[in-house]
Amino acid sequence: MQDDIVALFEFDRWANARVFDACRKLTAEQYVAEPVAGWSSVRSTIYHIVLATEFNLRSLAGDADDPFPPEADVATVDDADRLLERAYRRFEELRPTFTPERLNTLLTLRAIGRSFTLPRWAILRHIVNHSSYHRGQVASKLKRFGIEQQITDFFFWAIEQVPQEA
């Protein structure tokens, strides 16, 4: 294990898998319900994680304009999981291009009605940071339904990567 983009994405995949496993304990009704009035559903938050991950990786690949299914078509945790796995496969396809020189090149993307220019490495780090933020929201929502998810802290992922003494 070393401190790089690949390790961050391995962590992100590990943490998202734990969250998705916890979400599978929800009923279909709970998955789409507001856990508290005014809070978005677990499904909406999971969809947002998947959409942002896919959008940003598509941007890096030069495919940002490809259509993405609406939330209603991503009705289950398994549907979201399939889309997220597709995004991770895209990451693996892009991975050979992630040289230090390439990661430092600027990319302009359009999101939320604005254009942004930033280095490619920042987009990759943003994906992982963004997912972490929203995984915390999902954890709070799951607690409202009486479901505890496994720990998803980077610290614990790193511990799992290193052989530990008994």
PDB file of C-alpha atoms in Angstrom:
ATOM      1  CA  MET A   1       0.000   0.000   0.000  1.00  0.00           C
ATOM      2  CA  GLN A   2       1.256   3.465  -0.782  1.00  0.00           C
ATOM      3  CA  ASP A   3      -0.182   6.952  -0.634  1.00  0.00           C
ATOM      4  CA  ASP A   4      -1.531   7.487  -4.126  1.00  0.00           C
ATOM      5  CA  ILE A   5      -4.697   7.846  -6.168  1.00  0.00           C
ATOM      6  CA  VAL A   6      -5.012   4.076  -6.625  1.00  0.00           C
ATOM      7  CA  ALA A   7      -5.005   3.500  -2.857  1.00  0.00           C
ATOM      8  CA  LEU A   8      -7.624   6.209  -2.390  1.00  0.00           C
ATOM      9  CA  PHE A   9      -9.898   4.510  -4.906  1.00  0.00           C
ATOM     10  CA  GLU A  10      -9.362   1.129  -3.270  1.00  0.00           C
ATOM     11  CA  PHE A  11     -10.455   2.750  -0.008  1.00  0.00           C
ATOM     12  CA  ASP A  12     -13.441   4.393  -1.701  1.00  0.00           C
ATOM     13  CA  ARG A  13     -14.580   1.089  -3.190  1.00  0.00           C
ATOM     14  CA  TRP A  14     -14.170  -0.683   0.190  1.00  0.00           C
ATOM     15  CA  ALA A  15     -16.108   2.008   2.060  1.00  0.00           C
ATOM     16  CA  ASN A  16     -18.906   2.261  -0.499  1.00  0.00           C
ATOM     17  CA  ALA A  17     -19.327  -1.531  -0.463  1.00  0.00           C
ATOM     18  CA  ARG A  18     -19.839  -1.389   3.309  1.00  0.00           C
ATOM     19  CA  VAL A  19     -22.428   1.360   2.970  1.00  0.00           C
ATOM     20  CA  PHE A  20     -24.268  -0.487   0.212  1.00  0.00           C
ATOM     21  CA  ASP A  21     -24.303  -3.649   2.356  1.00  0.00           C
ATOM     22  CA  ALA A  22     -25.954  -1.685   5.159  1.00  0.00           C
ATOM     23  CA  CYS A  23     -28.446  -0.126   2.735  1.00  0.00           C
ATOM     24  CA  ARG A  24     -29.518  -3.596   1.628  1.00  0.00           C
ATOM     25  CA  LYS A  25     -30.990  -4.050   5.125  1.00  0.00           C
ATOM     26  CA  LEU A  26     -33.570  -1.353   4.392  1.00  0.00           C
ATOM     27  CA  THR A  27     -36.987  -2.219   3.077  1.00  0.00           C
ATOM     28  CA  ALA A  28     -37.850  -0.831  -0.349  1.00  0.00           C
ATOM     29  CA  GLU A  29     -40.091   1.705   1.400  1.00  0.00           C
ATOM     30  CA  GLN A  30     -37.340   2.820   3.779  1.00  0.00           C
ATOM     31  CA  TYR A  31     -34.846   3.155   0.936  1.00  0.00           C
ATOM     32  CA  VAL A  32     -36.962   5.839  -0.777  1.00  0.00           C
ATOM     33  CA  ALA A  33     -38.446   7.478   2.341  1.00  0.00           C
ATOM     34  CA  GLU A  34     -37.288  10.719   3.945  1.00  0.00           C
ATOM     35  CA  PRO A  35     -35.787   9.521   7.253  1.00  0.00           C
ATOM     36  CA  VAL A  36     -36.664  12.918   8.735  1.00  0.00           C
ATOM     37  CA  ALA A  37     -38.903  15.521   7.149  1.00  0.00           C
ATOM     38  CA  GLY A  38     -36.798  17.600   4.792  1.00  0.00           C
ATOM     39  CA  TRP A  39     -33.931  15.087   4.510  1.00  0.00           C
ATOM     40  CA  SER A  40     -33.424  13.394   1.178  1.00  0.00           C
ATOM     41  CA  SER A  41     -33.899   9.647   1.011  1.00  0.00           C
ATOM     42  CA  VAL A  42     -31.088   7.130   1.329  1.00  0.00           C
ATOM     43  CA  ARG A  43     -31.686   6.311  -2.343  1.00  0.00           C
ATOM     44  CA  SER A  44     -31.210   9.957  -3.346  1.00  0.00           C
ATOM     45  CA  THR A  45     -27.934  10.182  -1.461  1.00  0.00           C
ATOM     46  CA  ILE A  46     -26.635   6.880  -2.844  1.00  0.00           C
ATOM     47  CA  TYR A  47     -27.666   7.977  -6.339  1.00  0.00           C
ATOM     48  CA  HIS A  48     -25.809  11.262  -5.821  1.00  0.00           C
ATOM     49  CA  ILE A  49     -22.612   9.429  -4.805  1.00  0.00           C
ATOM     50  CA  VAL A  50     -22.834   7.215  -7.890  1.00  0.00           C
ATOM     51  CA  LEU A  51     -23.742  10.071 -10.238  1.00  0.00           C
ATOM     52  CA  ALA A  52     -20.889  12.294  -9.037  1.00  0.00           C
ATOM     53  CA  THR A  53     -18.350   9.471  -9.222  1.00  0.00           C
ATOM     54  CA  GLU A  54     -19.437   8.504 -12.722  1.00  0.00           C
ATOM     55  CA  PHE A  55     -19.678  12.117 -13.942  1.00  0.00           C
ATOM     56  CA  ASN A  56     -16.192  12.997 -12.742  1.00  0.00           C
ATOM     57  CA  LEU A  57     -14.625   9.858 -14.196  1.00  0.00           C
ATOM     58  CA  ARG A  58     -16.466  10.448 -17.472  1.00  0.00           C
ATOM     59  CA  SER A  59     -15.068  13.982 -17.486  1.00  0.00           C
ATOM     60  CA  LEU A  60     -11.544  12.619 -17.095  1.00  0.00           C
ATOM     61  CA  ALA A  61     -12.194  10.194 -19.951  1.00  0.00           C
ATOM     62  CA  GLY A  62     -13.653  12.922 -22.176  1.00  0.00           C
ATOM     63  CA  ASP A  63     -17.156  11.403 -22.082  1.00  0.00           C
ATOM     64  CA  ALA A  64     -18.925  13.881 -19.789  1.00  0.00           C
ATOM     65  CA  ASP A  65     -21.880  14.305 -22.138  1.00  0.00           C
ATOM     66  CA  ASP A  66     -22.919  10.638 -22.093  1.00  0.00           C
ATOM     67  CA  PRO A  67     -26.455  10.327 -20.675  1.00  0.00           C
ATOM     68  CA  PHE A  68     -26.920   9.090 -17.132  1.00  0.00           C
ATOM     69  CA  PRO A  69     -30.079   7.280 -15.996  1.00  0.00           C
ATOM     70  CA  PRO A  70     -32.489   9.319 -13.873  1.00  0.00           C
ATOM     71  CA  GLU A  71     -32.763   8.460 -10.184  1.00  0.00           C
ATOM     72  CA  ALA A  72     -36.085   6.672 -10.686  1.00  0.00           C
ATOM     73  CA  ASP A  73     -34.323   4.189 -12.992  1.00  0.00           C
ATOM     74  CA  VAL A  74     -31.763   3.427 -10.278  1.00  0.00           C
ATOM     75  CA  ALA A  75     -34.456   2.053  -8.008  1.00  0.00           C
ATOM     76  CA  THR A  76     -32.501  -0.390  -5.838  1.00  0.00           C
ATOM     77  CA  VAL A  77     -29.179  -0.605  -4.033  1.00  0.00           C
ATOM     78  CA  ASP A  78     -28.146  -3.284  -6.514  1.00  0.00           C
ATOM     79  CA  ASP A  79     -28.923  -0.932  -9.427  1.00  0.00           C
ATOM     80  CA  ALA A  80     -26.725   1.732  -7.835  1.00  0.00           C
ATOM     81  CA  ASP A  81     -24.023  -0.829  -7.100  1.00  0.00           C
ATOM     82  CA  ARG A  82     -23.901  -1.906 -10.750  1.00  0.00           C
ATOM     83  CA  LEU A  83     -23.490   1.710 -11.875  1.00  0.00           C
ATOM     84  CA  LEU A  84     -20.789   2.368  -9.307  1.00  0.00           C
ATOM     85  CA  GLU A  85     -18.915  -0.770 -10.349  1.00  0.00           C
ATOM     86  CA  ARG A  86     -19.086   0.486 -13.932  1.00  0.00           C
ATOM     87  CA  ALA A  87     -17.513   3.742 -12.741  1.00  0.00           C
ATOM     88  CA  TYR A  88     -14.752   1.835 -10.948  1.00  0.00           C
ATOM     89  CA  ARG A  89     -14.084  -0.136 -14.142  1.00  0.00           C
ATOM     90  CA  ARG A  90     -13.730   3.208 -15.931  1.00  0.00           C
ATOM     91  CA  PHE A  91     -11.198   4.230 -13.269  1.00  0.00           C
ATOM     92  CA  GLU A  92      -9.227   1.034 -13.941  1.00  0.00           C
ATOM     93  CA  GLU A  93      -9.287   1.752 -17.684  1.00  0.00           C
ATOM     94  CA  LEU A  94      -8.002   5.284 -17.085  1.00  0.00           C
ATOM     95  CA  ARG A  95      -5.417   4.222 -14.525  1.00  0.00           C
ATOM     96  CA  PRO A  96      -2.528   3.661 -16.988  1.00  0.00           C
ATOM     97  CA  THR A  97      -2.871   7.312 -18.072  1.00  0.00           C
ATOM     98  CA  PHE A  98      -2.396   8.646 -14.530  1.00  0.00           C
ATOM     99  CA  THR A  99       1.205   9.704 -14.887  1.00  0.00           C
ATOM    100  CA  PRO A 100       2.346  12.613 -12.704  1.00  0.00           C
ATOM    101  CA  GLU A 101       2.520  14.810 -15.797  1.00  0.00           C
ATOM    102  CA  ARG A 102      -0.994  13.892 -16.937  1.00  0.00           C
ATOM    103  CA  LEU A 103      -2.475  14.283 -13.453  1.00  0.00           C
ATOM    104  CA  ASN A 104      -1.092  17.827 -13.313  1.00  0.00           C
ATOM    105  CA  THR A 105      -2.712  18.888 -16.599  1.00  0.00           C
ATOM    106  CA  LEU A 106      -5.755  21.101 -16.317  1.00  0.00           C
ATOM    107  CA  LEU A 107      -9.233  20.024 -17.324  1.00  0.00           C
ATOM    108  CA  THR A 108     -12.284  22.230 -17.741  1.00  0.00           C
ATOM    109  CA  LEU A 109     -15.612  20.674 -16.906  1.00  0.00           C
ATOM    110  CA  ARG A 110     -19.139  21.950 -16.681  1.00  0.00           C
ATOM    111  CA  ALA A 111     -21.289  21.159 -13.658  1.00  0.00           C
ATOM    112  CA  ILE A 112     -24.101  22.823 -11.737  1.00  0.00           C
ATOM    113  CA  GLY A 113     -24.433  25.447 -14.456  1.00  0.00           C
ATOM    114  CA  ARG A 114     -20.803  26.614 -14.279  1.00  0.00           C
ATOM    115  CA  SER A 115     -17.443  25.844 -15.835  1.00  0.00           C
ATOM    116  CA  PHE A 116     -14.523  24.846 -13.630  1.00  0.00           C
ATOM    117  CA  THR A 117     -10.856  24.389 -14.496  1.00  0.00           C
ATOM    118  CA  LEU A 118      -8.657  22.319 -12.217  1.00  0.00           C
ATOM    119  CA  PRO A 119      -5.908  19.685 -12.344  1.00  0.00           C
ATOM    120  CA  ARG A 120      -6.946  16.098 -13.008  1.00  0.00           C
ATOM    121  CA  TRP A 121      -5.502  14.901  -9.683  1.00  0.00           C
ATOM    122  CA  ALA A 122      -7.886  17.257  -7.870  1.00  0.00           C
ATOM    123  CA  ILE A 123     -10.885  15.697  -9.620  1.00  0.00           C
ATOM    124  CA  LEU A 124      -9.785  12.224  -8.518  1.00  0.00           C
ATOM    125  CA  ARG A 125      -9.251  13.303  -4.921  1.00  0.00           C
ATOM    126  CA  HIS A 126     -12.582  15.121  -4.986  1.00  0.00           C
ATOM    127  CA  ILE A 127     -14.387  11.914  -5.957  1.00  0.00           C
ATOM    128  CA  VAL A 128     -13.126  10.136  -2.839  1.00  0.00           C
ATOM    129  CA  ASN A 129     -13.650  13.132  -0.544  1.00  0.00           C
ATOM    130  CA  HIS A 130     -17.150  13.695  -1.924  1.00  0.00           C
ATOM    131  CA  SER A 131     -18.113  10.058  -1.372  1.00  0.00           C
ATOM    132  CA  SER A 132     -16.789  10.173   2.201  1.00  0.00           C
ATOM    133  CA  TYR A 133     -18.897  13.225   2.972  1.00  0.00           C
ATOM    134  CA  HIS A 134     -22.074  11.641   1.661  1.00  0.00           C
ATOM    135  CA  ARG A 135     -21.354   8.251   3.257  1.00  0.00           C
ATOM    136  CA  GLY A 136     -21.568  10.102   6.567  1.00  0.00           C
ATOM    137  CA  GLN A 137     -25.000  11.379   5.584  1.00  0.00           C
ATOM    138  CA  VAL A 138     -26.116   7.867   4.685  1.00  0.00           C
ATOM    139  CA  ALA A 139     -24.872   6.590   8.058  1.00  0.00           C
ATOM    140  CA  SER A 140     -27.020   9.189   9.839  1.00  0.00           C
ATOM    141  CA  LYS A 141     -30.046   8.261   7.758  1.00  0.00           C
ATOM    142  CA  LEU A 142     -29.541   4.546   8.352  1.00  0.00           C
ATOM    143  CA  LYS A 143     -29.419   5.152  12.109  1.00  0.00           C
ATOM    144  CA  ARG A 144     -32.860   6.770  11.855  1.00  0.00           C
ATOM    145  CA  PHE A 145     -34.068   3.420  10.519  1.00  0.00           C
ATOM    146  CA  GLY A 146     -32.252   1.477  13.248  1.00  0.00           C
ATOM    147  CA  ILE A 147     -29.468   0.203  10.989  1.00  0.00           C
ATOM    148  CA  GLU A 148     -25.795   0.474  11.906  1.00  0.00           C
ATOM    149  CA  GLN A 149     -23.336   0.370   9.049  1.00  0.00           C
ATOM    150  CA  GLN A 150     -19.804  -0.913   9.401  1.00  0.00           C
ATOM    151  CA  ILE A 151     -17.008   1.572  10.012  1.00  0.00           C
ATOM    152  CA  THR A 152     -15.910   3.257   6.789  1.00  0.00           C
ATOM    153  CA  ASP A 153     -13.036   5.406   8.075  1.00  0.00           C
ATOM    154  CA  PHE A 154      -9.896   5.534   5.956  1.00  0.00           C
ATOM    155  CA  PHE A 155      -7.908   4.706   9.106  1.00  0.00           C
ATOM    156  CA  PHE A 156      -9.589   1.304   9.418  1.00  0.00           C
ATOM    157  CA  TRP A 157      -9.196   0.543   5.726  1.00  0.00           C
ATOM    158  CA  ALA A 158      -5.454   1.234   6.041  1.00  0.00           C
ATOM    159  CA  ILE A 159      -5.211  -1.046   9.093  1.00  0.00           C
ATOM    160  CA  GLU A 160      -6.846  -3.849   7.082  1.00  0.00           C
ATOM    161  CA  GLN A 161      -4.172  -3.450   4.400  1.00  0.00           C
ATOM    162  CA  VAL A 162      -1.299  -4.163   6.798  1.00  0.00           C
ATOM    163  CA  PRO A 163      -0.786  -7.558   8.461  1.00  0.00           C
ATOM    164  CA  GLN A 164      -1.473  -7.123  12.181  1.00  0.00           C
ATOM    165  CA  GLU A 165       0.010  -9.034  15.082  1.00  0.00           C
ATOM    166  CA  ALA A 166      -2.484 -11.271  16.868  1.00  0.00           C
TER     167      ALA A 166
END
